[in-house]
PDB file of C-alpha atoms in Angstrom:
ATOM      1  CA  MET A   1       0.000   0.000   0.000  1.00 96.00           C
ATOM      2  CA  ARG A   2       1.098   3.566  -0.684  1.00 98.00           C
ATOM      3  CA  ILE A   3       0.841   5.609   2.526  1.00 98.00           C
ATOM      4  CA  ALA A   4       1.533   9.327   2.991  1.00 98.00           C
ATOM      5  CA  ILE A   5       2.790  10.563   6.359  1.00 98.00           C
ATOM      6  CA  THR A   6       3.296  14.028   7.837  1.00 98.00           C
ATOM      7  CA  GLY A   7       5.409  14.458  10.954  1.00 97.00           C
ATOM      8  CA  SER A   8       7.658  11.617   9.799  1.00 96.00           C
ATOM      9  CA  SER A   9      10.718  13.138  11.483  1.00 94.00           C
ATOM     10  CA  GLY A  10       9.066  13.035  14.910  1.00 94.00           C
ATOM     11  CA  LEU A  11       9.367  10.314  17.530  1.00 94.00           C
ATOM     12  CA  ILE A  12       6.234   8.416  16.480  1.00 97.00           C
ATOM     13  CA  GLY A  13       6.508   9.279  12.793  1.00 97.00           C
ATOM     14  CA  GLN A  14       9.997   7.818  12.437  1.00 97.00           C
ATOM     15  CA  ALA A  15       8.950   4.582  14.105  1.00 97.00           C
ATOM     16  CA  LEU A  16       5.822   4.318  11.947  1.00 98.00           C
ATOM     17  CA  VAL A  17       7.767   4.867   8.719  1.00 98.00           C
ATOM     18  CA  GLN A  18      10.268   2.180   9.699  1.00 98.00           C
ATOM     19  CA  SER A  19       7.502  -0.277  10.613  1.00 98.00           C
ATOM     20  CA  LEU A  20       5.555   0.262   7.374  1.00 98.00           C
ATOM     21  CA  ARG A  21       8.611   0.076   5.127  1.00 98.00           C
ATOM     22  CA  SER A  22       9.847  -3.073   6.823  1.00 98.00           C
ATOM     23  CA  ASP A  23       6.578  -4.711   5.755  1.00 97.00           C
ATOM     24  CA  GLY A  24       6.961  -3.566   2.159  1.00 98.00           C
ATOM     25  CA  HIS A  25       4.659  -0.528   2.114  1.00 98.00           C
ATOM     26  CA  ASP A  26       5.468   2.443  -0.113  1.00 98.00           C
ATOM     27  CA  VAL A  27       5.767   5.433   2.241  1.00 98.00           C
ATOM     28  CA  VAL A  28       5.706   9.045   1.073  1.00 98.00           C
ATOM     29  CA  ARG A  29       7.080  11.486   3.654  1.00 98.00           C
ATOM     30  CA  PHE A  30       5.717  15.023   3.518  1.00 98.00           C
ATOM     31  CA  VAL A  31       8.473  17.549   4.247  1.00 97.00           C
ATOM     32  CA  ARG A  32       8.669  21.343   4.470  1.00 95.00           C
ATOM     33  CA  ARG A  33      11.857  21.650   2.406  1.00 95.00           C
ATOM     34  CA  ALA A  34      12.602  20.707  -1.172  1.00 94.00           C
ATOM     35  CA  PRO A  35      12.052  16.937  -1.584  1.00 95.00           C
ATOM     36  CA  ALA A  36      15.304  14.966  -1.607  1.00 93.00           C
ATOM     37  CA  GLY A  37      13.933  11.977  -3.512  1.00 92.00           C
ATOM     38  CA  PRO A  38      10.854  10.259  -4.941  1.00 93.00           C
ATOM     39  CA  ASP A  39       9.758   9.123  -1.489  1.00 96.00           C
ATOM     40  CA  GLU A  40       9.247  12.751  -0.333  1.00 97.00           C
ATOM     41  CA  ALA A  41       6.662  15.408  -1.171  1.00 98.00           C
ATOM     42  CA  ARG A  42       6.480  19.079  -0.272  1.00 97.00           C
ATOM     43  CA  TRP A  43       3.942  20.749   1.966  1.00 97.00           C
ATOM     44  CA  ASP A  44       3.588  24.088   3.712  1.00 96.00           C
ATOM     45  CA  PRO A  45       1.166  23.662   6.615  1.00 95.00           C
ATOM     46  CA  ALA A  46       1.089  27.336   7.582  1.00 91.00           C
ATOM     47  CA  GLY A  47       0.511  28.401   3.996  1.00 94.00           C
ATOM     48  CA  GLY A  48      -2.030  25.667   3.360  1.00 94.00           C
ATOM     49  CA  HIS A  49      -0.160  24.112   0.409  1.00 96.00           C
ATOM     50  CA  VAL A  50       0.092  20.327  -0.038  1.00 97.00           C
ATOM     51  CA  ASP A  51       1.578  18.741  -3.165  1.00 97.00           C
ATOM     52  CA  PRO A  52      -1.308  16.602  -4.496  1.00 96.00           C
ATOM     53  CA  ALA A  53       1.123  14.306  -6.311  1.00 96.00           C
ATOM     54  CA  GLY A  54       2.295  13.025  -2.933  1.00 97.00           C
ATOM     55  CA  LEU A  55      -1.249  11.989  -2.051  1.00 97.00           C
ATOM     56  CA  ALA A  56      -2.169  10.461  -5.409  1.00 95.00           C
ATOM     57  CA  GLY A  57      -2.768   6.728  -5.272  1.00 96.00           C
ATOM     58  CA  CYS A  58      -2.477   6.521  -1.483  1.00 98.00           C
ATOM     59  CA  GLY A  59      -4.454   3.914   0.397  1.00 98.00           C
ATOM     60  CA  ALA A  60      -4.041   5.899   3.620  1.00 98.00           C
ATOM     61  CA  VAL A  61      -2.795   9.242   4.914  1.00 98.00           C
ATOM     62  CA  VAL A  62      -1.400   9.536   8.440  1.00 98.00           C
ATOM     63  CA  HIS A  63      -1.101  13.079   9.746  1.00 98.00           C
ATOM     64  CA  LEU A  64       1.164  13.361  12.809  1.00 98.00           C
ATOM     65  CA  ALA A  65       2.768  16.809  12.432  1.00 96.00           C
ATOM     66  CA  GLY A  66       2.694  19.316  15.294  1.00 94.00           C
ATOM     67  CA  ALA A  67       5.006  21.298  17.571  1.00 91.00           C
ATOM     68  CA  GLY A  68       6.089  19.450  20.710  1.00 88.00           C
ATOM     69  CA  VAL A  69       3.903  20.370  23.676  1.00 88.00           C
ATOM     70  CA  GLY A  70       6.705  20.002  26.214  1.00 81.00           C
ATOM     71  CA  ASP A  71       9.621  21.111  24.043  1.00 79.00           C
ATOM     72  CA  ARG A  72       9.714  24.698  25.339  1.00 83.00           C
ATOM     73  CA  ARG A  73       8.354  26.835  28.121  1.00 84.00           C
ATOM     74  CA  TRP A  74       4.871  28.046  27.237  1.00 85.00           C
ATOM     75  CA  SER A  75       4.989  31.670  26.146  1.00 91.00           C
ATOM     76  CA  ALA A  76       2.062  33.241  24.342  1.00 93.00           C
ATOM     77  CA  ALA A  77       3.988  32.834  21.085  1.00 94.00           C
ATOM     78  CA  TYR A  78       4.767  29.158  21.672  1.00 92.00           C
ATOM     79  CA  LYS A  79       1.191  28.369  22.661  1.00 93.00           C
ATOM     80  CA  ARG A  80       0.138  29.917  19.361  1.00 96.00           C
ATOM     81  CA  GLU A  81       2.701  27.712  17.580  1.00 95.00           C
ATOM     82  CA  ILE A  82       1.353  24.599  19.336  1.00 94.00           C
ATOM     83  CA  ARG A  83      -2.157  25.446  18.176  1.00 97.00           C
ATOM     84  CA  ASP A  84      -1.366  26.632  14.659  1.00 96.00           C
ATOM     85  CA  SER A  85       0.958  23.724  13.862  1.00 95.00           C
ATOM     86  CA  ARG A  86      -1.920  21.355  14.555  1.00 97.00           C
ATOM     87  CA  VAL A  87      -4.976  23.235  13.352  1.00 97.00           C
ATOM     88  CA  LEU A  88      -3.522  24.789  10.191  1.00 97.00           C
ATOM     89  CA  GLY A  89      -1.641  21.636   9.237  1.00 97.00           C
ATOM     90  CA  THR A  90      -4.693  19.424   9.707  1.00 98.00           C
ATOM     91  CA  ALA A  91      -6.887  21.793   7.717  1.00 98.00           C
ATOM     92  CA  ALA A  92      -4.338  21.821   4.872  1.00 98.00           C
ATOM     93  CA  ILE A  93      -4.109  18.022   4.711  1.00 98.00           C
ATOM     94  CA  ALA A  94      -7.892  17.568   5.003  1.00 98.00           C
ATOM     95  CA  ARG A  95      -8.599  20.040   2.190  1.00 98.00           C
ATOM     96  CA  ALA A  96      -5.961  18.443  -0.037  1.00 98.00           C
ATOM     97  CA  VAL A  97      -7.371  14.958   0.582  1.00 98.00           C
ATOM     98  CA  ALA A  98     -10.928  16.128  -0.096  1.00 98.00           C
ATOM     99  CA  ALA A  99      -9.891  17.788  -3.368  1.00 97.00           C
ATOM    100  CA  LEU A 100      -8.478  14.594  -4.910  1.00 97.00           C
ATOM    101  CA  ASP A 101     -10.423  12.926  -7.705  1.00 96.00           C
ATOM    102  CA  SER A 102      -9.895   9.632  -5.886  1.00 96.00           C
ATOM    103  CA  PRO A 103      -9.390  10.382  -2.167  1.00 97.00           C
ATOM    104  CA  PRO A 104      -7.697   7.777   0.038  1.00 97.00           C
ATOM    105  CA  PRO A 105     -10.078   5.544   1.974  1.00 98.00           C
ATOM    106  CA  VAL A 106      -8.749   6.662   5.368  1.00 98.00           C
ATOM    107  CA  LEU A 107      -7.143   9.661   7.048  1.00 98.00           C
ATOM    108  CA  VAL A 108      -5.616   8.973  10.463  1.00 98.00           C
ATOM    109  CA  CYS A 109      -5.074  12.250  12.310  1.00 98.00           C
ATOM    110  CA  GLY A 110      -2.915  12.531  15.377  1.00 97.00           C
ATOM    111  CA  SER A 111      -4.652  13.902  18.460  1.00 97.00           C
ATOM    112  CA  ALA A 112      -4.055  13.580  22.192  1.00 97.00           C
ATOM    113  CA  ILE A 113      -5.680  12.594  25.461  1.00 97.00           C
ATOM    114  CA  GLY A 114      -5.177  16.241  26.383  1.00 95.00           C
ATOM    115  CA  TYR A 115      -8.681  16.498  24.886  1.00 97.00           C
ATOM    116  CA  TYR A 116     -10.151  15.344  28.209  1.00 98.00           C
ATOM    117  CA  GLY A 117      -8.352  17.809  30.459  1.00 96.00           C
ATOM    118  CA  ASP A 118      -7.843  16.958  34.127  1.00 96.00           C
ATOM    119  CA  THR A 119     -10.146  14.028  34.943  1.00 96.00           C
ATOM    120  CA  GLY A 120      -8.924  13.470  38.506  1.00 96.00           C
ATOM    121  CA  ASP A 121      -9.774   9.961  39.699  1.00 96.00           C
ATOM    122  CA  ARG A 122     -12.606   9.651  37.174  1.00 97.00           C
ATOM    123  CA  ALA A 123     -11.953   7.152  34.381  1.00 97.00           C
ATOM    124  CA  VAL A 124     -12.958   8.392  30.932  1.00 98.00           C
ATOM    125  CA  ASP A 125     -13.104   6.962  27.437  1.00 98.00           C
ATOM    126  CA  GLU A 126     -14.018   8.271  24.001  1.00 98.00           C
ATOM    127  CA  ALA A 127     -17.591   9.050  25.091  1.00 98.00           C
ATOM    128  CA  ALA A 128     -16.397  11.744  27.529  1.00 98.00           C
ATOM    129  CA  PRO A 129     -16.688  15.429  26.587  1.00 98.00           C
ATOM    130  CA  ALA A 130     -13.755  17.777  26.129  1.00 98.00           C
ATOM    131  CA  GLY A 131     -12.202  19.236  29.259  1.00 97.00           C
ATOM    132  CA  ARG A 132     -11.341  22.840  29.993  1.00 95.00           C
ATOM    133  CA  GLY A 133      -8.084  24.652  29.444  1.00 94.00           C
ATOM    134  CA  PHE A 134      -5.521  25.286  26.748  1.00 94.00           C
ATOM    135  CA  LEU A 135      -4.774  21.723  25.619  1.00 95.00           C
ATOM    136  CA  PRO A 136      -8.421  20.593  25.490  1.00 96.00           C
ATOM    137  CA  SER A 137      -9.296  23.646  23.402  1.00 97.00           C
ATOM    138  CA  VAL A 138      -6.392  22.898  21.038  1.00 97.00           C
ATOM    139  CA  CYS A 139      -7.514  19.280  20.647  1.00 97.00           C
ATOM    140  CA  VAL A 140     -11.093  20.334  19.873  1.00 98.00           C
ATOM    141  CA  GLU A 141      -9.923  22.714  17.131  1.00 98.00           C
ATOM    142  CA  TRP A 142      -7.357  20.189  15.910  1.00 97.00           C
ATOM    143  CA  GLU A 143      -9.953  17.488  15.315  1.00 98.00           C
ATOM    144  CA  ALA A 144     -12.524  19.908  13.887  1.00 98.00           C
ATOM    145  CA  ALA A 145      -9.987  21.023  11.270  1.00 98.00           C
ATOM    146  CA  ALA A 146     -10.238  17.594   9.605  1.00 98.00           C
ATOM    147  CA  SER A 147     -13.894  18.158   8.668  1.00 98.00           C
ATOM    148  CA  PRO A 148     -13.237  18.705   4.909  1.00 98.00           C
ATOM    149  CA  ALA A 149     -11.946  15.126   4.591  1.00 98.00           C
ATOM    150  CA  ARG A 150     -14.752  13.698   6.681  1.00 97.00           C
ATOM    151  CA  ASP A 151     -17.345  15.654   4.717  1.00 97.00           C
ATOM    152  CA  ALA A 152     -15.871  14.262   1.491  1.00 97.00           C
ATOM    153  CA  GLY A 153     -16.586  10.730   2.700  1.00 97.00           C
ATOM    154  CA  VAL A 154     -13.062   9.830   3.821  1.00 98.00           C
ATOM    155  CA  ARG A 155     -13.024   7.636   6.912  1.00 98.00           C
ATOM    156  CA  THR A 156     -11.349   9.923   9.448  1.00 98.00           C
ATOM    157  CA  VAL A 157      -9.868   8.595  12.677  1.00 98.00           C
ATOM    158  CA  PHE A 158      -8.434  10.657  15.530  1.00 98.00           C
ATOM    159  CA  ALA A 159      -5.634   8.859  17.376  1.00 98.00           C
ATOM    160  CA  ARG A 160      -5.842  10.361  20.865  1.00 98.00           C
ATOM    161  CA  THR A 161      -2.422   9.275  22.070  1.00 97.00           C
ATOM    162  CA  GLY A 162      -1.293   9.126  25.690  1.00 96.00           C
ATOM    163  CA  LEU A 163       2.262   9.281  27.066  1.00 93.00           C
ATOM    164  CA  VAL A 164       4.459   7.124  24.833  1.00 96.00           C
ATOM    165  CA  VAL A 165       7.032   5.096  26.754  1.00 96.00           C
ATOM    166  CA  ALA A 166      10.159   5.600  24.636  1.00 95.00           C
ATOM    167  CA  ALA A 167      13.789   6.239  25.453  1.00 93.00           C
ATOM    168  CA  GLU A 168      14.460   8.187  22.247  1.00 89.00           C
ATOM    169  CA  GLY A 169      12.308  11.236  22.959  1.00 86.00           C
ATOM    170  CA  GLY A 170       9.043  12.641  24.214  1.00 85.00           C
ATOM    171  CA  ALA A 171       8.212  12.990  27.883  1.00 84.00           C
ATOM    172  CA  TRP A 172       9.628   9.580  28.786  1.00 88.00           C
ATOM    173  CA  GLY A 173      12.847  10.317  26.953  1.00 88.00           C
ATOM    174  CA  LYS A 174      13.454  13.056  29.517  1.00 85.00           C
ATOM    175  CA  LEU A 175      12.627  10.765  32.441  1.00 88.00           C
ATOM    176  CA  PHE A 176      14.976   7.890  31.656  1.00 91.00           C
ATOM    177  CA  PRO A 177      18.293   9.754  32.217  1.00 91.00           C
ATOM    178  CA  VAL A 178      17.021  11.149  35.520  1.00 90.00           C
ATOM    179  CA  PHE A 179      15.941   7.748  36.822  1.00 91.00           C
ATOM    180  CA  ARG A 180      19.078   6.050  35.527  1.00 92.00           C
ATOM    181  CA  ALA A 181      21.091   8.559  37.571  1.00 91.00           C
ATOM    182  CA  GLY A 182      19.191   7.513  40.689  1.00 92.00           C
ATOM    183  CA  ILE A 183      17.604  10.934  41.213  1.00 89.00           C
ATOM    184  CA  GLY A 184      14.138  10.140  39.873  1.00 89.00           C
ATOM    185  CA  GLY A 185      10.989  10.384  41.911  1.00 90.00           C
ATOM    186  CA  ARG A 186       7.342  11.317  41.909  1.00 93.00           C
ATOM    187  CA  LEU A 187       6.099  14.638  40.586  1.00 90.00           C
ATOM    188  CA  GLY A 188       3.943  16.600  42.994  1.00 91.00           C
ATOM    189  CA  ASN A 189       1.936  14.319  45.278  1.00 92.00           C
ATOM    190  CA  GLY A 190       2.180  11.468  42.756  1.00 94.00           C
ATOM    191  CA  ARG A 191      -1.542  10.744  42.885  1.00 96.00           C
ATOM    192  CA  GLN A 192      -2.225  12.023  39.367  1.00 96.00           C
ATOM    193  CA  TYR A 193      -2.997   9.368  36.756  1.00 97.00           C
ATOM    194  CA  TRP A 194      -0.737   8.914  33.745  1.00 95.00           C
ATOM    195  CA  SER A 195      -2.199   7.155  30.712  1.00 97.00           C
ATOM    196  CA  TYR A 196       0.739   5.580  28.916  1.00 96.00           C
ATOM    197  CA  ILE A 197       1.376   3.324  25.913  1.00 98.00           C
ATOM    198  CA  SER A 198       4.503   1.498  24.767  1.00 98.00           C
ATOM    199  CA  MET A 199       6.032   2.613  21.483  1.00 98.00           C
ATOM    200  CA  HIS A 200       5.428  -0.826  19.988  1.00 98.00           C
ATOM    201  CA  ASP A 201       1.743  -0.681  20.881  1.00 98.00           C
ATOM    202  CA  GLU A 202       1.448   2.909  19.631  1.00 98.00           C
ATOM    203  CA  ILE A 203       2.725   1.935  16.188  1.00 98.00           C
ATOM    204  CA  ALA A 204       0.679  -1.270  16.121  1.00 98.00           C
ATOM    205  CA  ALA A 205      -2.421   0.724  17.112  1.00 98.00           C
ATOM    206  CA  LEU A 206      -1.873   3.312  14.362  1.00 98.00           C
ATOM    207  CA  ARG A 207      -1.604   0.513  11.832  1.00 98.00           C
ATOM    208  CA  HIS A 208      -4.732  -1.054  13.324  1.00 98.00           C
ATOM    209  CA  LEU A 209      -6.590   2.230  12.730  1.00 98.00           C
ATOM    210  CA  ILE A 210      -5.489   2.162   9.089  1.00 98.00           C
ATOM    211  CA  ASP A 211      -6.539  -1.451   8.593  1.00 98.00           C
ATOM    212  CA  THR A 212      -9.865  -1.545  10.485  1.00 98.00           C
ATOM    213  CA  PRO A 213     -12.539  -0.219   8.113  1.00 97.00           C
ATOM    214  CA  ASP A 214     -15.284   0.254  10.703  1.00 95.00           C
ATOM    215  CA  LEU A 215     -13.226   2.514  12.971  1.00 98.00           C
ATOM    216  CA  SER A 216     -13.713   6.266  12.657  1.00 98.00           C
ATOM    217  CA  GLY A 217     -13.833   9.234  14.991  1.00 98.00           C
ATOM    218  CA  PRO A 218     -11.820   9.369  18.228  1.00 98.00           C
ATOM    219  CA  VAL A 219      -9.872   6.333  19.429  1.00 98.00           C
ATOM    220  CA  ASN A 220      -7.758   6.462  22.599  1.00 98.00           C
ATOM    221  CA  LEU A 221      -4.268   5.052  22.198  1.00 98.00           C
ATOM    222  CA  THR A 222      -3.383   4.226  25.795  1.00 98.00           C
ATOM    223  CA  ALA A 223      -2.676   1.039  27.728  1.00 98.00           C
ATOM    224  CA  PRO A 224      -5.784  -0.619  29.205  1.00 98.00           C
ATOM    225  CA  GLU A 225      -5.197   0.556  32.786  1.00 96.00           C
ATOM    226  CA  PRO A 226      -3.655   3.956  33.575  1.00 97.00           C
ATOM    227  CA  LEU A 227      -1.508   4.216  36.682  1.00 97.00           C
ATOM    228  CA  THR A 228      -0.672   6.987  39.093  1.00 97.00           C
ATOM    229  CA  ASN A 229       2.593   8.870  38.850  1.00 95.00           C
ATOM    230  CA  ARG A 230       3.579   7.282  42.163  1.00 96.00           C
ATOM    231  CA  GLU A 231       3.005   3.774  40.725  1.00 97.00           C
ATOM    232  CA  ILE A 232       4.930   4.597  37.559  1.00 95.00           C
ATOM    233  CA  THR A 233       7.787   6.039  39.616  1.00 95.00           C
ATOM    234  CA  ALA A 234       7.985   2.781  41.555  1.00 96.00           C
ATOM    235  CA  ALA A 235       8.005   0.803  38.297  1.00 97.00           C
ATOM    236  CA  MET A 236      10.838   2.912  36.884  1.00 95.00           C
ATOM    237  CA  GLY A 237      12.893   2.251  39.997  1.00 96.00           C
ATOM    238  CA  ARG A 238      12.033  -1.437  39.931  1.00 97.00           C
ATOM    239  CA  VAL A 239      12.978  -1.990  36.285  1.00 97.00           C
ATOM    240  CA  LEU A 240      16.060   0.239  36.327  1.00 96.00           C
ATOM    241  CA  ARG A 241      17.091  -0.964  39.803  1.00 96.00           C
ATOM    242  CA  ARG A 242      17.567   2.560  41.055  1.00 94.00           C
ATOM    243  CA  PRO A 243      16.260   4.382  44.129  1.00 94.00           C
ATOM    244  CA  THR A 244      13.308   6.717  43.639  1.00 93.00           C
ATOM    245  CA  LEU A 245      13.649   8.779  46.818  1.00 89.00           C
ATOM    246  CA  PHE A 246      13.660  12.203  45.220  1.00 87.00           C
ATOM    247  CA  ALA A 247      10.425  14.064  44.591  1.00 88.00           C
ATOM    248  CA  VAL A 248       9.712  17.299  42.783  1.00 86.00           C
ATOM    249  CA  PRO A 249       7.238  19.375  44.808  1.00 82.00           C
ATOM    250  CA  ALA A 250       4.479  21.032  42.792  1.00 80.00           C
ATOM    251  CA  PRO A 251       5.691  24.604  43.492  1.00 82.00           C
ATOM    252  CA  VAL A 252       9.185  23.750  42.234  1.00 72.00           C
ATOM    253  CA  LEU A 253       7.764  22.188  39.069  1.00 68.00           C
ATOM    254  CA  ARG A 254       5.663  25.300  38.434  1.00 78.00           C
ATOM    255  CA  VAL A 255       8.732  27.493  38.701  1.00 63.00           C
ATOM    256  CA  ALA A 256      10.795  25.169  36.506  1.00 61.00           C
ATOM    257  CA  ILE A 257       8.440  24.698  33.549  1.00 60.00           C
ATOM    258  CA  GLY A 258       5.725  27.303  34.027  1.00 73.00           C
ATOM    259  CA  GLU A 259       2.151  26.834  32.818  1.00 74.00           C
ATOM    260  CA  PHE A 260       2.818  23.384  31.350  1.00 68.00           C
ATOM    261  CA  SER A 261       3.307  22.135  34.924  1.00 67.00           C
ATOM    262  CA  GLU A 262      -0.469  22.200  35.447  1.00 76.00           C
ATOM    263  CA  ASP A 263      -0.813  19.510  32.786  1.00 74.00           C
ATOM    264  CA  VAL A 264       2.101  17.491  34.191  1.00 76.00           C
ATOM    265  CA  LEU A 265       0.502  17.624  37.649  1.00 83.00           C
ATOM    266  CA  GLY A 266      -2.984  17.085  36.251  1.00 91.00           C
ATOM    267  CA  SER A 267      -4.600  13.658  36.233  1.00 95.00           C
ATOM    268  CA  GLN A 268      -5.816  11.859  33.113  1.00 96.00           C
ATOM    269  CA  ARG A 269      -7.335   8.456  33.754  1.00 98.00           C
ATOM    270  CA  VAL A 270      -8.050   7.483  30.153  1.00 98.00           C
ATOM    271  CA  ARG A 271      -9.103   4.062  28.893  1.00 98.00           C
ATOM    272  CA  PRO A 272      -8.958   2.746  25.291  1.00 98.00           C
ATOM    273  CA  THR A 273     -12.504   1.401  25.080  1.00 98.00           C
ATOM    274  CA  ARG A 274     -12.927   1.616  21.306  1.00 98.00           C
ATOM    275  CA  LEU A 275      -9.475   0.200  20.579  1.00 98.00           C
ATOM    276  CA  LEU A 276     -10.158  -2.856  22.750  1.00 98.00           C
ATOM    277  CA  GLU A 277     -13.664  -3.324  21.357  1.00 98.00           C
ATOM    278  CA  SER A 278     -12.230  -3.349  17.831  1.00 98.00           C
ATOM    279  CA  GLY A 279     -10.098  -6.375  18.685  1.00 98.00           C
ATOM    280  CA  PHE A 280      -6.709  -4.746  19.269  1.00 98.00           C
ATOM    281  CA  VAL A 281      -4.364  -6.803  21.458  1.00 98.00           C
ATOM    282  CA  PHE A 282      -1.656  -5.022  23.464  1.00 98.00           C
ATOM    283  CA  ARG A 283       1.797  -6.555  23.580  1.00 98.00           C
ATOM    284  CA  HIS A 284       2.797  -4.416  26.599  1.00 98.00           C
ATOM    285  CA  PRO A 285      -0.330  -3.736  28.644  1.00 98.00           C
ATOM    286  CA  GLY A 286       1.649  -3.375  31.899  1.00 98.00           C
ATOM    287  CA  ILE A 287       4.065  -0.589  32.748  1.00 98.00           C
ATOM    288  CA  ASP A 288       7.031  -2.855  33.600  1.00 98.00           C
ATOM    289  CA  ASP A 289       6.902  -4.492  30.175  1.00 98.00           C
ATOM    290  CA  ALA A 290       6.476  -1.088  28.485  1.00 98.00           C
ATOM    291  CA  ILE A 291       9.575   0.261  30.239  1.00 97.00           C
ATOM    292  CA  ARG A 292      11.622  -2.858  29.407  1.00 98.00           C
ATOM    293  CA  ALA A 293      10.562  -2.606  25.767  1.00 97.00           C
ATOM    294  CA  ALA A 294      11.729   1.004  25.632  1.00 97.00           C
ATOM    295  CA  LEU A 295      15.092   0.052  27.079  1.00 95.00           C
ATOM    296  CA  ALA A 296      15.467  -2.797  24.584  1.00 92.00           C
TER     297      ALA A 296
END
């Protein structure tokens, strides 16, 4: 199958490209510079331009592009970049897909469990409404921007991804060196829920969304049972065989990373109801196995 991907240089995008190509799929990577070969196509998300030749003949489009939420301290300008990189990019891809004479059967759009906001101890799934705050509002606009593709009859799926357990990058990529050094510990009171997923299961789930014709709309990509930060801290210490005596008090975290700390300290107890109901089987449902897989 020919599959077009945006965000292919990101943590998840790179792994997805490698997985698809290893199984013989023809992957077209959308890039913002001049294409370096026949496997690349040009797009300008801010300007709304997408090279239609890169989409022609595709059996699926996977849109993963977006500025990293935790890459920088949240200034007004960076919050605008977080939003625009998702909303404008999604709108550009959706319009380009809808304009094709023969649109691809499926568009898988990246999204996030940030949609739900702080859920506290309350478990939520795809039936829950959007939360309040910056990230929920971004997610609502992000998903709404795909409406041109959906209106054109393209099966559109929103992969609401949780915290990906990976050593190469993302939130967990920042945790591993700290815990390896023996100075890891809980964040805040540690009672907030973290909804995680192993990198292997994230990629397998994205491919499941492509291949399952009756799946559309939001699908949570998280392990079956979220755990508290305190429980995950204990698991990191257990697997890495390091002490986890240090803790970062909430006030210190707020000073260190600013507004984003409210989301780090917030609780998201998210369950993947639709993914499980569609027959997906997790290889690493437990946190210990997810951590070991990342280290391997």
